Structures are given as C-alpha cells and as structure tokens.
Amino acid sequence: MSVVYCHIFRRLISYNPYRKKSTTMPLKRVFFWQPNAGSTVNSQILNEVSQCVESINGVKEGRWKATLTFYKPMLRDQVLSAEFPREFIGISLPEQPNKYYFVLRFNKIVLESDSSIQLIMEKLQSYKSRVALNFEGFQYQLGDFQLRVGKVVPSHSENLRGIVMEVEYLPISSLEKSKQIMEEFFDIWQDAISKRSLPGRFIHIEPDFSDYGLADHYTSQHTAVQYTHVTSQLIASVQAVQTGRN
C-alpha cells in the first residue's frame, strides 16, 4: 500500500479533511421486506407494494437511486493489515449527489466526504470494490410524507435481492419528536398493505445512532447508517433462505 494512501486513509478515519458537518434534514426511516418462511422476494411483490402506495393517494414523482459498495483493501504489505479495516462500505445518496458516505460498521464510524474521494481511491488502487448494490425505484408524495419504494439489485445484474421502502416525514428532523407520527403512519400503511395478503411484511430495525456519534437531529449520515444495517439484514435473510433449502 502506498505511503500516500496510508496517510490519506488515516486522516479519513480520524479528523478527515473532507468531512463537513452534515446539514439537518427531514427524518426518514428505511424499511426492508421480510419474506415469510418458505417464500422469497419477487417483482410481483414489488409491483403490489407500488400499487398500494398509489391506492392511498401517493403521487408518483419520479425515479430515485442509491448505491452501496463494499470495499476491501489491496494490501501489498501485510504488516499494515492490522491498521486498516478489512472491509468498509461506501454509500451515495440521491439527496446528496456531491457527497459520499463511508460506514465502518464494526468500528461504529460514519463519515461524510466530497464525492471526489471515489476518484482518489480509484487512482491509488489501494481499496477496490468487492460488490455494489443499487437501491432503485419510484418516489411518491403523500401529504407531508415522501415514500421511496425500490428493488435491491447487484450493480451489473437484474437479480432481485430485496425490496426497500424509505418513509420521510418532511416537517420534522428530530428522531424523538417524530417517533409517534412515524409509528401512526406505519400503522396505517400496514393496514393497507395487509389487505393484499402478501407473503411477508416490511420491517424497520433502528440502529443505535448514538453508537456512531450521531445526535437526535437527522442528517444524511443517519441514512447511510440505516442503509448499512438494512443491507446486513437483507444478506442475513437471503442466507437463511438458502440454508433452509439446503
């Protein structure tokens, strides 16, 4: 590994010259589809979910896309292996096109950088992309809420890996203050989606944001952490299905 890149990465995970204080933004929760035992996700479920949003007067506004990439080090000197994470995650979000987010889940670190950091990493060739997942679909407006429903697919494949839903409440950015209204909205949503008798349900497991040094006021760093946790849950779900088949 080049001395230059060692220096850059140490700075990136310590004080990070690219890091800027994240701007407070409307709060959102990221849900993932948990199939019932013995079933899997498919495009028909995704279509049904989208139709359900429209049935409760959700107005389609356009497409959205987020990308999550697993990186691993290309170590030329194994002596340095203990100093660098074996793997970390990079995330691009549609609401912050000029930013890039790094999450080191096991170290409980989340960082915000300029999107140009990706070019630096590519040129130095010290970390490479192991796998990238796209989260993409349609965005809907529903009163003070924005919903984004999408599929999870590998970047070079249409093989469906999961379904996600973002629920964003525009007037509030406080996690604590929004808790009740988000729960009330989700109860309404669950009632609507349950009428379609689909083989599964949406689940939200909120990370402990304080572990990452994140405060009550919501930022894009909170979103990056949520996508990291949702992805790990999706992977665990797929592995459980495969284990059941074997």
mmCIF file of C-alpha atoms in Angstrom:
data_model
loop_
_atom_site.group_PDB
_atom_site.id
_atom_site.type_symbol
_atom_site.label_atom_id
_atom_site.label_comp_id
_atom_site.label_asym_id
_atom_site.label_seq_id
_atom_site.Cartn_x
_atom_site.Cartn_y
_atom_site.Cartn_z
ATOM 1 C CA MET A 1 0.000 0.000 0.000
ATOM 2 C CA SER A 2 1.386 3.402 -0.942
ATOM 3 C CA VAL A 3 2.621 5.729 1.801
ATOM 4 C CA VAL A 4 0.426 8.456 0.323
ATOM 5 C CA TYR A 5 -2.723 6.374 0.637
ATOM 6 C CA CYS A 6 -1.850 5.260 4.166
ATOM 7 C CA HIS A 7 -1.684 8.920 5.099
ATOM 8 C CA ILE A 8 -4.978 9.731 3.364
ATOM 9 C CA PHE A 9 -6.861 6.862 4.958
ATOM 10 C CA ARG A 10 -5.559 7.597 8.449
ATOM 11 C CA ARG A 11 -6.795 11.156 8.063
ATOM 12 C CA LEU A 12 -10.077 9.949 6.601
ATOM 13 C CA ILE A 13 -10.924 7.855 9.656
ATOM 14 C CA SER A 14 -9.604 10.345 12.187
ATOM 15 C CA TYR A 15 -10.212 14.027 11.617
ATOM 16 C CA ASN A 16 -10.984 13.615 7.879
ATOM 17 C CA PRO A 17 -10.252 16.791 5.860
ATOM 18 C CA TYR A 18 -13.206 16.020 3.579
ATOM 19 C CA ARG A 19 -15.617 15.815 6.434
ATOM 20 C CA LYS A 20 -18.139 18.582 6.879
ATOM 21 C CA LYS A 21 -20.866 18.917 9.425
ATOM 22 C CA SER A 22 -23.940 17.285 7.929
ATOM 23 C CA THR A 23 -26.903 19.547 7.339
ATOM 24 C CA THR A 24 -30.028 18.698 9.300
ATOM 25 C CA MET A 25 -32.701 17.262 7.016
ATOM 26 C CA PRO A 26 -36.191 15.732 7.245
ATOM 27 C CA LEU A 27 -36.277 12.492 9.154
ATOM 28 C CA LYS A 28 -36.619 9.176 7.368
ATOM 29 C CA ARG A 29 -36.860 5.516 8.200
ATOM 30 C CA VAL A 30 -35.627 2.774 5.900
ATOM 31 C CA PHE A 31 -37.639 -0.465 5.872
ATOM 32 C CA PHE A 32 -36.871 -3.786 4.216
ATOM 33 C CA TRP A 33 -39.202 -6.540 3.055
ATOM 34 C CA GLN A 34 -39.023 -9.657 5.223
ATOM 35 C CA PRO A 35 -40.490 -12.653 3.328
ATOM 36 C CA ASN A 36 -42.481 -15.251 5.205
ATOM 37 C CA ALA A 37 -40.784 -18.570 5.886
ATOM 38 C CA GLY A 38 -40.563 -20.576 2.685
ATOM 39 C CA SER A 39 -41.081 -17.587 0.369
ATOM 40 C CA THR A 40 -38.748 -15.177 -1.421
ATOM 41 C CA VAL A 41 -38.923 -11.654 -2.800
ATOM 42 C CA ASN A 42 -40.037 -11.203 -6.397
ATOM 43 C CA SER A 43 -41.056 -8.474 -8.824
ATOM 44 C CA GLN A 44 -44.756 -9.168 -8.281
ATOM 45 C CA ILE A 45 -44.442 -8.188 -4.612
ATOM 46 C CA LEU A 46 -42.631 -5.005 -5.636
ATOM 47 C CA ASN A 47 -45.439 -4.153 -8.071
ATOM 48 C CA GLU A 48 -48.072 -4.810 -5.408
ATOM 49 C CA VAL A 49 -46.277 -2.545 -2.933
ATOM 50 C CA SER A 50 -46.077 0.261 -5.505
ATOM 51 C CA GLN A 51 -49.771 -0.127 -6.295
ATOM 52 C CA CYS A 52 -50.545 0.016 -2.582
ATOM 53 C CA VAL A 53 -48.783 3.384 -2.275
ATOM 54 C CA GLU A 54 -50.867 4.729 -5.146
ATOM 55 C CA SER A 55 -54.051 3.308 -3.594
ATOM 56 C CA ILE A 56 -53.574 5.523 -0.524
ATOM 57 C CA ASN A 57 -53.187 8.577 -2.790
ATOM 58 C CA GLY A 58 -49.437 8.544 -3.192
ATOM 59 C CA VAL A 59 -48.471 10.710 -6.190
ATOM 60 C CA LYS A 60 -45.599 9.333 -8.269
ATOM 61 C CA GLU A 61 -42.880 11.990 -8.683
ATOM 62 C CA GLY A 62 -40.078 10.204 -10.466
ATOM 63 C CA ARG A 63 -37.255 7.732 -10.016
ATOM 64 C CA TRP A 64 -34.595 7.521 -7.306
ATOM 65 C CA LYS A 65 -31.406 5.539 -6.821
ATOM 66 C CA ALA A 66 -28.871 4.956 -4.054
ATOM 67 C CA THR A 67 -25.767 2.784 -4.316
ATOM 68 C CA LEU A 68 -23.954 0.876 -1.589
ATOM 69 C CA THR A 69 -20.483 -0.512 -2.266
ATOM 70 C CA PHE A 70 -18.411 -2.942 -0.221
ATOM 71 C CA TYR A 71 -14.699 -2.114 -0.399
ATOM 72 C CA LYS A 72 -11.781 -4.289 0.584
ATOM 73 C CA PRO A 73 -8.076 -3.363 0.847
ATOM 74 C CA MET A 74 -5.472 -4.350 -1.707
ATOM 75 C CA LEU A 75 -2.609 -4.725 0.748
ATOM 76 C CA ARG A 76 0.869 -5.080 -0.685
ATOM 77 C CA ASP A 77 2.420 -5.045 2.766
ATOM 78 C CA GLN A 78 0.660 -7.479 5.106
ATOM 79 C CA VAL A 79 2.312 -5.776 8.087
ATOM 80 C CA LEU A 80 -0.189 -2.950 7.583
ATOM 81 C CA SER A 81 -3.227 -5.233 7.591
ATOM 82 C CA ALA A 82 -3.954 -4.646 11.277
ATOM 83 C CA GLU A 83 -4.042 -0.869 10.736
ATOM 84 C CA PHE A 84 -6.784 -0.858 8.124
ATOM 85 C CA PRO A 85 -10.349 -2.180 8.100
ATOM 86 C CA ARG A 86 -10.724 -5.466 6.255
ATOM 87 C CA GLU A 87 -13.867 -4.047 4.717
ATOM 88 C CA PHE A 88 -15.859 -0.855 4.759
ATOM 89 C CA ILE A 89 -18.908 0.477 2.988
ATOM 90 C CA GLY A 90 -19.325 3.479 0.700
ATOM 91 C CA ILE A 91 -22.756 4.947 0.003
ATOM 92 C CA SER A 92 -24.067 7.501 -2.489
ATOM 93 C CA LEU A 93 -27.476 9.035 -1.782
ATOM 94 C CA PRO A 94 -29.745 10.800 -4.292
ATOM 95 C CA GLU A 95 -30.459 13.741 -1.976
ATOM 96 C CA GLN A 96 -26.709 14.467 -1.641
ATOM 97 C CA PRO A 97 -25.220 13.938 -5.133
ATOM 98 C CA ASN A 98 -21.991 15.783 -4.282
ATOM 99 C CA LYS A 99 -21.317 13.744 -1.149
ATOM 100 C CA TYR A 100 -20.106 10.242 -0.421
ATOM 101 C CA TYR A 101 -20.528 8.387 2.857
ATOM 102 C CA PHE A 102 -18.293 5.807 4.486
ATOM 103 C CA VAL A 103 -19.524 3.449 7.177
ATOM 104 C CA LEU A 104 -17.235 1.205 9.208
ATOM 105 C CA ARG A 105 -19.905 -0.773 10.980
ATOM 106 C CA PHE A 106 -17.724 -2.746 13.376
ATOM 107 C CA ASN A 107 -15.801 0.398 14.337
ATOM 108 C CA LYS A 108 -19.041 2.407 14.639
ATOM 109 C CA ILE A 109 -17.733 5.176 12.383
ATOM 110 C CA VAL A 110 -19.649 7.136 9.745
ATOM 111 C CA LEU A 111 -18.006 9.835 7.642
ATOM 112 C CA GLU A 112 -19.187 12.336 5.066
ATOM 113 C CA SER A 113 -16.837 13.229 2.195
ATOM 114 C CA ASP A 114 -16.926 15.017 -1.119
ATOM 115 C CA SER A 115 -17.874 12.637 -3.919
ATOM 116 C CA SER A 116 -14.419 13.197 -5.457
ATOM 117 C CA ILE A 117 -12.959 10.829 -2.844
ATOM 118 C CA GLN A 118 -14.090 7.952 -5.080
ATOM 119 C CA LEU A 119 -11.731 9.107 -7.833
ATOM 120 C CA ILE A 120 -8.853 9.353 -5.374
ATOM 121 C CA MET A 121 -9.473 5.805 -4.188
ATOM 122 C CA GLU A 122 -9.682 4.543 -7.765
ATOM 123 C CA LYS A 123 -6.412 6.188 -8.801
ATOM 124 C CA LEU A 124 -4.497 4.957 -5.770
ATOM 125 C CA GLN A 125 -5.834 1.403 -6.238
ATOM 126 C CA SER A 126 -5.460 0.580 -2.580
ATOM 127 C CA TYR A 127 -9.097 -0.297 -1.986
ATOM 128 C CA LYS A 128 -11.278 -1.935 -4.581
ATOM 129 C CA SER A 129 -14.975 -2.535 -4.921
ATOM 130 C CA ARG A 130 -15.911 -6.071 -3.924
ATOM 131 C CA VAL A 131 -19.618 -5.799 -4.693
ATOM 132 C CA ALA A 132 -22.043 -2.936 -5.291
ATOM 133 C CA LEU A 133 -25.800 -2.919 -4.714
ATOM 134 C CA ASN A 134 -28.261 -0.500 -6.267
ATOM 135 C CA PHE A 135 -31.418 0.563 -4.454
ATOM 136 C CA GLU A 136 -33.721 1.982 -7.111
ATOM 137 C CA GLY A 137 -37.374 2.600 -7.786
ATOM 138 C CA PHE A 138 -40.019 5.314 -7.649
ATOM 139 C CA GLN A 139 -40.637 8.226 -5.315
ATOM 140 C CA TYR A 140 -44.126 9.224 -4.152
ATOM 141 C CA GLN A 141 -45.554 12.271 -2.398
ATOM 142 C CA LEU A 142 -48.227 11.629 0.214
ATOM 143 C CA GLY A 143 -49.112 14.801 2.109
ATOM 144 C CA ASP A 144 -46.195 15.635 4.422
ATOM 145 C CA PHE A 145 -44.607 12.267 3.680
ATOM 146 C CA GLN A 146 -42.334 11.118 0.878
ATOM 147 C CA LEU A 147 -42.156 7.409 0.135
ATOM 148 C CA ARG A 148 -39.495 5.721 -1.947
ATOM 149 C CA VAL A 149 -40.115 2.128 -2.923
ATOM 150 C CA GLY A 150 -37.419 0.211 -4.709
ATOM 151 C CA LYS A 151 -35.662 -3.016 -5.538
ATOM 152 C CA VAL A 152 -32.213 -4.081 -4.389
ATOM 153 C CA VAL A 153 -30.081 -5.476 -7.220
ATOM 154 C CA PRO A 154 -26.348 -6.009 -7.856
ATOM 155 C CA SER A 155 -24.888 -3.221 -9.986
ATOM 156 C CA HIS A 156 -24.321 -5.481 -13.018
ATOM 157 C CA SER A 157 -27.381 -7.682 -12.694
ATOM 158 C CA GLU A 158 -31.168 -7.579 -12.513
ATOM 159 C CA ASN A 159 -31.239 -10.422 -9.995
ATOM 160 C CA LEU A 160 -33.608 -9.148 -7.297
ATOM 161 C CA ARG A 161 -32.023 -9.304 -3.842
ATOM 162 C CA GLY A 162 -34.603 -7.437 -1.818
ATOM 163 C CA ILE A 163 -37.170 -4.652 -1.548
ATOM 164 C CA VAL A 164 -36.787 -1.475 0.482
ATOM 165 C CA MET A 165 -39.017 1.439 1.396
ATOM 166 C CA GLU A 166 -37.977 4.866 2.656
ATOM 167 C CA VAL A 167 -40.533 6.851 4.636
ATOM 168 C CA GLU A 168 -39.572 10.508 5.004
ATOM 169 C CA TYR A 169 -41.517 12.974 7.149
ATOM 170 C CA LEU A 170 -40.793 16.437 5.805
ATOM 171 C CA PRO A 171 -41.782 18.807 8.682
ATOM 172 C CA ILE A 172 -39.589 17.293 11.441
ATOM 173 C CA SER A 173 -35.894 16.438 11.750
ATOM 174 C CA SER A 174 -35.900 15.231 15.378
ATOM 175 C CA LEU A 175 -35.809 11.482 15.924
ATOM 176 C CA GLU A 176 -37.596 11.759 19.248
ATOM 177 C CA LYS A 177 -40.304 14.223 18.180
ATOM 178 C CA SER A 178 -41.164 12.287 15.029
ATOM 179 C CA LYS A 179 -41.441 8.884 16.702
ATOM 180 C CA GLN A 180 -45.189 8.963 17.360
ATOM 181 C CA ILE A 181 -46.292 10.264 13.962
ATOM 182 C CA MET A 182 -43.997 7.822 12.145
ATOM 183 C CA GLU A 183 -45.479 4.939 14.107
ATOM 184 C CA GLU A 184 -49.014 6.157 13.382
ATOM 185 C CA PHE A 185 -48.236 6.401 9.674
ATOM 186 C CA PHE A 186 -46.731 2.928 9.625
ATOM 187 C CA ASP A 187 -49.840 1.507 11.322
ATOM 188 C CA ILE A 188 -51.951 2.992 8.505
ATOM 189 C CA TRP A 189 -49.526 1.599 5.938
ATOM 190 C CA GLN A 190 -49.548 -1.874 7.497
ATOM 191 C CA ASP A 191 -53.338 -1.888 7.422
ATOM 192 C CA ALA A 192 -53.324 -1.005 3.714
ATOM 193 C CA ILE A 193 -50.642 -3.489 2.677
ATOM 194 C CA SER A 194 -52.108 -6.335 4.769
ATOM 195 C CA LYS A 195 -55.253 -6.290 2.618
ATOM 196 C CA ARG A 196 -53.165 -7.571 -0.285
ATOM 197 C CA SER A 197 -52.220 -10.752 1.609
ATOM 198 C CA LEU A 198 -48.599 -10.669 0.504
ATOM 199 C CA PRO A 199 -46.175 -13.325 1.815
ATOM 200 C CA GLY A 200 -44.156 -11.072 4.100
ATOM 201 C CA ARG A 201 -44.001 -7.644 5.688
ATOM 202 C CA PHE A 202 -41.895 -4.517 5.958
ATOM 203 C CA ILE A 203 -39.593 -4.311 8.960
ATOM 204 C CA HIS A 204 -37.691 -1.387 10.454
ATOM 205 C CA ILE A 205 -34.914 -2.083 12.945
ATOM 206 C CA GLU A 206 -33.481 1.248 14.010
ATOM 207 C CA PRO A 207 -29.733 1.289 14.647
ATOM 208 C CA ASP A 208 -28.414 2.899 17.814
ATOM 209 C CA PHE A 209 -27.296 6.131 16.170
ATOM 210 C CA SER A 210 -25.526 7.287 19.327
ATOM 211 C CA ASP A 211 -23.029 4.444 18.798
ATOM 212 C CA TYR A 212 -21.906 6.349 15.694
ATOM 213 C CA GLY A 213 -21.787 9.686 17.489
ATOM 214 C CA LEU A 214 -24.964 10.896 15.763
ATOM 215 C CA ALA A 215 -27.348 13.225 17.575
ATOM 216 C CA ASP A 216 -31.152 13.490 17.649
ATOM 217 C CA HIS A 217 -31.337 15.848 14.659
ATOM 218 C CA TYR A 218 -31.459 13.809 11.485
ATOM 219 C CA THR A 219 -28.765 14.027 8.787
ATOM 220 C CA SER A 220 -27.721 12.064 5.715
ATOM 221 C CA GLN A 221 -25.219 10.238 7.908
ATOM 222 C CA HIS A 222 -28.190 8.690 9.715
ATOM 223 C CA THR A 223 -29.476 7.491 6.328
ATOM 224 C CA ALA A 224 -26.093 5.979 5.448
ATOM 225 C CA VAL A 225 -26.055 4.047 8.722
ATOM 226 C CA GLN A 226 -29.609 2.810 8.107
ATOM 227 C CA TYR A 227 -28.731 1.516 4.635
ATOM 228 C CA THR A 228 -25.716 -0.299 6.060
ATOM 229 C CA HIS A 229 -27.855 -2.064 8.645
ATOM 230 C CA VAL A 230 -30.669 -2.817 6.191
ATOM 231 C CA THR A 231 -28.166 -4.393 3.801
ATOM 232 C CA SER A 232 -26.784 -6.671 6.509
ATOM 233 C CA GLN A 233 -30.343 -7.716 7.378
ATOM 234 C CA LEU A 234 -31.133 -8.440 3.721
ATOM 235 C CA ILE A 235 -27.985 -10.542 3.395
ATOM 236 C CA ALA A 236 -28.890 -12.476 6.547
ATOM 237 C CA SER A 237 -32.401 -13.048 5.182
ATOM 238 C CA VAL A 238 -31.093 -14.405 1.866
ATOM 239 C CA GLN A 239 -28.626 -16.671 3.670
ATOM 240 C CA ALA A 240 -31.399 -18.003 5.911
ATOM 241 C CA VAL A 241 -33.500 -18.906 2.864
ATOM 242 C CA GLN A 242 -30.545 -20.658 1.217
ATOM 243 C CA THR A 243 -29.806 -22.572 4.427
ATOM 244 C CA GLY A 244 -33.436 -23.674 4.607
ATOM 245 C CA ARG A 245 -33.283 -25.022 1.056
ATOM 246 C CA ASN A 246 -30.141 -26.990 1.826
#
